[in-house]
mmCIF file of C-alpha atoms in Angstrom:
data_model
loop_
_atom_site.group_PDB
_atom_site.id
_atom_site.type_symbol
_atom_site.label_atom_id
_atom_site.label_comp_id
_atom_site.label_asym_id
_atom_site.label_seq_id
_atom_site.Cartn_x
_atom_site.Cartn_y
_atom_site.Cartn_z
ATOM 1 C CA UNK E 197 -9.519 4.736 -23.596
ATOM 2 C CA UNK E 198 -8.571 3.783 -20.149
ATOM 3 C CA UNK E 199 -8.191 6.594 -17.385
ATOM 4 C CA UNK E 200 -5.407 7.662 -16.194
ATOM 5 C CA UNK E 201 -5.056 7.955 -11.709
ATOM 6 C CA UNK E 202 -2.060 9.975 -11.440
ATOM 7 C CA UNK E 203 -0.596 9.688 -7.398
ATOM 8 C CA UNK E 204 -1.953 12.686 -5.284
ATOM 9 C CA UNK E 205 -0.752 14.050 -2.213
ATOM 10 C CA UNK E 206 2.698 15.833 -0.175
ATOM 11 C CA UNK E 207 5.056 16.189 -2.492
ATOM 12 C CA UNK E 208 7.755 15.930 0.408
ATOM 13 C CA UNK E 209 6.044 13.630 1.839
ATOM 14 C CA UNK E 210 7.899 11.400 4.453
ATOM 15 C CA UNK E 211 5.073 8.441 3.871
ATOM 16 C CA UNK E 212 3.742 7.122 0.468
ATOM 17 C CA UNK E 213 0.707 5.269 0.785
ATOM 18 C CA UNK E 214 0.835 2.382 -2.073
ATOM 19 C CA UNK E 215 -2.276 1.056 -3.503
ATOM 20 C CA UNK E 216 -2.867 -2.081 -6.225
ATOM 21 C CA UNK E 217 -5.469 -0.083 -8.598
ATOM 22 C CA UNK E 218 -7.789 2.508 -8.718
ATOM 23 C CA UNK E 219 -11.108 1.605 -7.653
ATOM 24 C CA UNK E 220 -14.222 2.437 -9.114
ATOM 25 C CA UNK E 221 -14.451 5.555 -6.911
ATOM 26 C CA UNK E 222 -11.029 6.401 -7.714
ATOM 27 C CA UNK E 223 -11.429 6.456 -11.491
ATOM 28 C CA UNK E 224 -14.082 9.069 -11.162
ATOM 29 C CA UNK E 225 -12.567 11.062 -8.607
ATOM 30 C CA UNK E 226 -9.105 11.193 -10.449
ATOM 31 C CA UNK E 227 -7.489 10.926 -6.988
ATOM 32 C CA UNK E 228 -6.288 7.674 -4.945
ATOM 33 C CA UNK E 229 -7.709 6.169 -1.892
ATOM 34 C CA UNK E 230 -11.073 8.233 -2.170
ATOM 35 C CA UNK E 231 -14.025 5.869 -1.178
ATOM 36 C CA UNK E 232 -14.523 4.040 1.996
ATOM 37 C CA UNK E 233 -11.405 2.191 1.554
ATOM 38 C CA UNK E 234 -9.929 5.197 1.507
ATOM 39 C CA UNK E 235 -11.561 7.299 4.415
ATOM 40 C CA UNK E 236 -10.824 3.859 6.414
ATOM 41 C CA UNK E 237 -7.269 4.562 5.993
ATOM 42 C CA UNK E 238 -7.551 8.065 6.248
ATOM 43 C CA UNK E 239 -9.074 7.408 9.974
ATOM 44 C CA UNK E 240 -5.980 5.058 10.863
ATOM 45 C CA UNK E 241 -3.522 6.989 9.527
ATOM 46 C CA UNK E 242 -4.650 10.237 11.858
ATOM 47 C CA UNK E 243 -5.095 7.890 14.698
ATOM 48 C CA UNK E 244 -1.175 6.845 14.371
ATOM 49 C CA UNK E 245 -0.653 10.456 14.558
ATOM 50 C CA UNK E 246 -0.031 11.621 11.626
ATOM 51 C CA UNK E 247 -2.319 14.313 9.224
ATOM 52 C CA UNK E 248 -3.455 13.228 6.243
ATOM 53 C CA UNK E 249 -2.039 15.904 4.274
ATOM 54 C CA UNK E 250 1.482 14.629 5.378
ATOM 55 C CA UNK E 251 1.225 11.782 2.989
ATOM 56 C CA UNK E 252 1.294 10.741 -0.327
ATOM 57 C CA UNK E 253 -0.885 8.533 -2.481
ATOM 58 C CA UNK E 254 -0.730 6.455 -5.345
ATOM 59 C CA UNK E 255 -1.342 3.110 -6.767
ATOM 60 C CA UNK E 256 0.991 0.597 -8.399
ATOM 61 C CA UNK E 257 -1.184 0.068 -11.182
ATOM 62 C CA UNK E 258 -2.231 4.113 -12.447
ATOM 63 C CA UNK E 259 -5.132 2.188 -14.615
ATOM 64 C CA UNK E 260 -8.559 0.311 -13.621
ATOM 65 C CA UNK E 261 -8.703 -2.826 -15.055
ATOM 66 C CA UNK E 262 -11.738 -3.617 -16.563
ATOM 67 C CA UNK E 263 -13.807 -5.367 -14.301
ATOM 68 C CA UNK E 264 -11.633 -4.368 -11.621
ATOM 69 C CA UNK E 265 -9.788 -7.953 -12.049
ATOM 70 C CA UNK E 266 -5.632 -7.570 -12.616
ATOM 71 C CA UNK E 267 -5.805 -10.693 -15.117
ATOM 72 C CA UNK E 268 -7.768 -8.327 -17.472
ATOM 73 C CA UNK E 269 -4.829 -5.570 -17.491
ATOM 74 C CA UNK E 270 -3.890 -6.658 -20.409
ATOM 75 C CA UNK E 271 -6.863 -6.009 -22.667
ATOM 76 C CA UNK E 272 -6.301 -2.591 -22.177
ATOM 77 C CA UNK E 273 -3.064 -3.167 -23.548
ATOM 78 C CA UNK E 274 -0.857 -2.144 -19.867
ATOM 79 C CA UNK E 275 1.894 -4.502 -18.906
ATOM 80 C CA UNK E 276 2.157 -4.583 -14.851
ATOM 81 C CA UNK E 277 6.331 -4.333 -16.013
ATOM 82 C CA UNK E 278 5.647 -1.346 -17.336
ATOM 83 C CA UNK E 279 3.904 0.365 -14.355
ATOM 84 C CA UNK E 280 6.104 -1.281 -11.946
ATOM 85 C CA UNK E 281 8.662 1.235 -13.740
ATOM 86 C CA UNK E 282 6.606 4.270 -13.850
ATOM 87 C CA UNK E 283 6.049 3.300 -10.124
ATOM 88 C CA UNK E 284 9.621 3.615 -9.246
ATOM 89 C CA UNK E 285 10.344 7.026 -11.309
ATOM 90 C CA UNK E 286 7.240 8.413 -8.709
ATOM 91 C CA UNK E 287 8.521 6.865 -5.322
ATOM 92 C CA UNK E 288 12.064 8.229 -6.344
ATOM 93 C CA UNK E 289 10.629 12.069 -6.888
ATOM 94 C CA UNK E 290 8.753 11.884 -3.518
ATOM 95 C CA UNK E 291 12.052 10.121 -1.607
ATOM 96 C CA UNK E 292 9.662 8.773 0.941
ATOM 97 C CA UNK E 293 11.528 7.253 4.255
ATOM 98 C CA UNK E 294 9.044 4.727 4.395
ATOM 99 C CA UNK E 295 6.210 2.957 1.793
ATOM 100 C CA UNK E 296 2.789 1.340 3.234
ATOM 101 C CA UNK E 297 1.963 -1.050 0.736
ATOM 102 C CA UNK E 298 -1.625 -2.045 0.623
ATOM 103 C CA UNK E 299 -2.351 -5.442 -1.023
ATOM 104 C CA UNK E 300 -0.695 -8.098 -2.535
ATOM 105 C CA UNK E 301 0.059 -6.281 -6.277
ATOM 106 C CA UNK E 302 1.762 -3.727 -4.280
ATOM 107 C CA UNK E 303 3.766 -5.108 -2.317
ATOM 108 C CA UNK E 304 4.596 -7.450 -5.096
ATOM 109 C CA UNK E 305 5.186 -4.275 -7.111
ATOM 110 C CA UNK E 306 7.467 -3.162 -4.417
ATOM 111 C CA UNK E 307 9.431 -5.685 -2.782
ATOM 112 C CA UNK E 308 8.943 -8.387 -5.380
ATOM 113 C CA UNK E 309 7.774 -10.687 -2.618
ATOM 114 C CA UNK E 310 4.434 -13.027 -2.539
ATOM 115 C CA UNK E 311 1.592 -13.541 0.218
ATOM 116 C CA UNK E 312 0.450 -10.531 1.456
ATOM 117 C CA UNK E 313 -0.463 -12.928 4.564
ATOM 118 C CA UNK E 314 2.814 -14.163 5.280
ATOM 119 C CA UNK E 315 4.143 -10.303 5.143
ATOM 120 C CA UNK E 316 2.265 -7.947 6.488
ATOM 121 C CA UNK E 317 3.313 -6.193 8.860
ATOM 122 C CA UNK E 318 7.061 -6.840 8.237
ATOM 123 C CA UNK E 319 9.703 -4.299 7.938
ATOM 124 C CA UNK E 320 11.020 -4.964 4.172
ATOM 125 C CA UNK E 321 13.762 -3.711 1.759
ATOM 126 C CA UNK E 322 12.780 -2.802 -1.453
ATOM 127 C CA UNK E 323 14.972 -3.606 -4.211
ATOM 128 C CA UNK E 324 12.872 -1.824 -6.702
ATOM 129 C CA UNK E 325 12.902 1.509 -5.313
ATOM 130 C CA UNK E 326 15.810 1.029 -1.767
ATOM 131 C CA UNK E 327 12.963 2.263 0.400
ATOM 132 C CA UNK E 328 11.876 0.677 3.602
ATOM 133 C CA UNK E 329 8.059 -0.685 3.189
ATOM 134 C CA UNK E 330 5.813 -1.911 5.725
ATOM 135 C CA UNK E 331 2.612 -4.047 4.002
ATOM 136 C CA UNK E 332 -0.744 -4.693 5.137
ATOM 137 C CA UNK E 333 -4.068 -6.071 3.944
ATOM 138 C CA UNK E 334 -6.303 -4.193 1.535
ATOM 139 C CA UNK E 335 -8.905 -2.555 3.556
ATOM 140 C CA UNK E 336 -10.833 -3.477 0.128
ATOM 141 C CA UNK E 337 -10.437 -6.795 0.441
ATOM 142 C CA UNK E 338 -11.866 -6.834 4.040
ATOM 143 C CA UNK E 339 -14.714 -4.788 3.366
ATOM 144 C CA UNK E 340 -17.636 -7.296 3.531
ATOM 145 C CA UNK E 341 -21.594 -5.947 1.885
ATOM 146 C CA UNK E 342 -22.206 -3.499 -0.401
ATOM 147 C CA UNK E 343 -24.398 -1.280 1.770
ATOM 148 C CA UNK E 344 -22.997 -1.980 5.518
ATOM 149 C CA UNK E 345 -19.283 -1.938 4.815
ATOM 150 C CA UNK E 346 -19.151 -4.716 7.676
ATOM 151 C CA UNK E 347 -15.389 -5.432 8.848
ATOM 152 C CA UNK E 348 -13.621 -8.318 10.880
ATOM 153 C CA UNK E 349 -12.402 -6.128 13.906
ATOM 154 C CA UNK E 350 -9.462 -8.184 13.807
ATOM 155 C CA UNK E 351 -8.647 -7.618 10.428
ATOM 156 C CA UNK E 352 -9.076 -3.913 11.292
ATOM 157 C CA UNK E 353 -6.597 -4.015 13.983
ATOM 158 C CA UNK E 354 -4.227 -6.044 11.964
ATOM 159 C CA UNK E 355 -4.231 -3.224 9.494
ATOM 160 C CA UNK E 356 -3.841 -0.485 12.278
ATOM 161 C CA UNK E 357 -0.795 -2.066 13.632
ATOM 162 C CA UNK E 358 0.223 -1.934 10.460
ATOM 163 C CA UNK E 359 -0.640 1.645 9.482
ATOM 164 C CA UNK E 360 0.784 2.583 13.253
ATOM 165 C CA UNK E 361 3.931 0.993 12.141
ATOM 166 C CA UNK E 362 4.495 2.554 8.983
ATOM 167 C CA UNK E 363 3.630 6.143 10.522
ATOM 168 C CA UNK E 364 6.332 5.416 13.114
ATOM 169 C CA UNK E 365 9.244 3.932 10.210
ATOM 170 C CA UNK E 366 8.607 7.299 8.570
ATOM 171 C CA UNK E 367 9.889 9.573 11.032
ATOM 172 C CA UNK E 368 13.629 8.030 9.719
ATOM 173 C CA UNK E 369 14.901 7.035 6.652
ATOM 174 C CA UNK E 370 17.253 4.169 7.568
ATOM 175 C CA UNK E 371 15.855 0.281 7.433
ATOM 176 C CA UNK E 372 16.626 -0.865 11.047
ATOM 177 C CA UNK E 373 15.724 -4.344 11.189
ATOM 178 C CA UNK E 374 15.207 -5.978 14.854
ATOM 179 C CA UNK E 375 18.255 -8.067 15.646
ATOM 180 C CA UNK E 376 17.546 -11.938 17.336
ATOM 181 C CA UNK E 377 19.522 -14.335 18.453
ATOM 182 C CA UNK E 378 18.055 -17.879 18.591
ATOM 183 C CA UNK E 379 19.150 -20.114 20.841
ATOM 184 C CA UNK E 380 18.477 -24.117 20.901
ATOM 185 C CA UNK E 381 19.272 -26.870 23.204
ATOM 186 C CA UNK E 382 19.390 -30.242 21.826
#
């Protein structure tokens, strides 16, 4: 029998921090973002000024896949549909102003958009849940070694812009894109 994550966190909070799955950590600790993933995140999020406690966690995918690979979901017998739904239900009790998507499942999950990549950091509607979501690389997915927990430094200041932004976008609940004009000469 698979376990169960549930979200943790602010119930009223004013930021949702989005996950793809629990990690390994996560499973045993019942509680998202726990591990060094998590404490990575923690450290960004209080150096964008905001308390930890202010936020709310949770993952798009409540389930770790066996493995830890999303192709092998479905032995367990979980449809990504189906959590994508139960995902939606959660955001709308919280009524975040603003999601911070980690990873390409969730901001998949959220914005139903592709290449985490070509996104992050981007200001984004979601039709899934009509909350403003800023995405950014996994921290996870960065995380290079088993026992150092090396990290690109650019990768880690990607991901703090990032964080930095989201912290900021939370403070309102309207989606304020930036407005451009372009102008060409032939």
């Amino acid at each position: 029998m698979p376990t169960y994550v549930p979200g943790f966190g602010n119930a009223s909070a004013k930021l949702l921090l989005l996950g793809e799955f629990p990690s390994k950590i996560e499973e045993e600790r019942l509680e998202s973002f726990a591990g060094p993933s998590g404490e990575m995140i923690q450290n960004l999020i209080q150096q964008s000024g905001m308390s930890w406690s202010e936020t709310y966690r949770t993952n798009a995918i409540k389930y770790r896949p066996p493995q830890g690979e999303i192709e092998n979901l479905s032995k367990l017998g979980i449809k990504v549909e189906d959590c994508v739904s139960e995902l939606a239900k959660e955001i709308q009790a919280i009524g975040p102003n603003c999601i911070l998507a980690f990873g390409e499942i969730a901001l998949n999950a959220i914005t139903n958009h592709e290449g985490i990549k070509k996104w992050r950091g981007s200001l984004l509607s979601s039709p899934n849940c009509g909350i403003k979501t800023v995405a950014t690389v996994h921290p996870g997915s960065i995380i290079q070694g088993t026992t150092e927990g090396m990290i690109s430094w650019k990768d880690l200041a990607y991901i703090g812009l990032d964080v930095a932004r989201a912290v900021e976008q939370s403070s309102f609940p309207e989606l304020n894109l930036p407005k451009r004009n372009l102008w060409y000469a032939k």
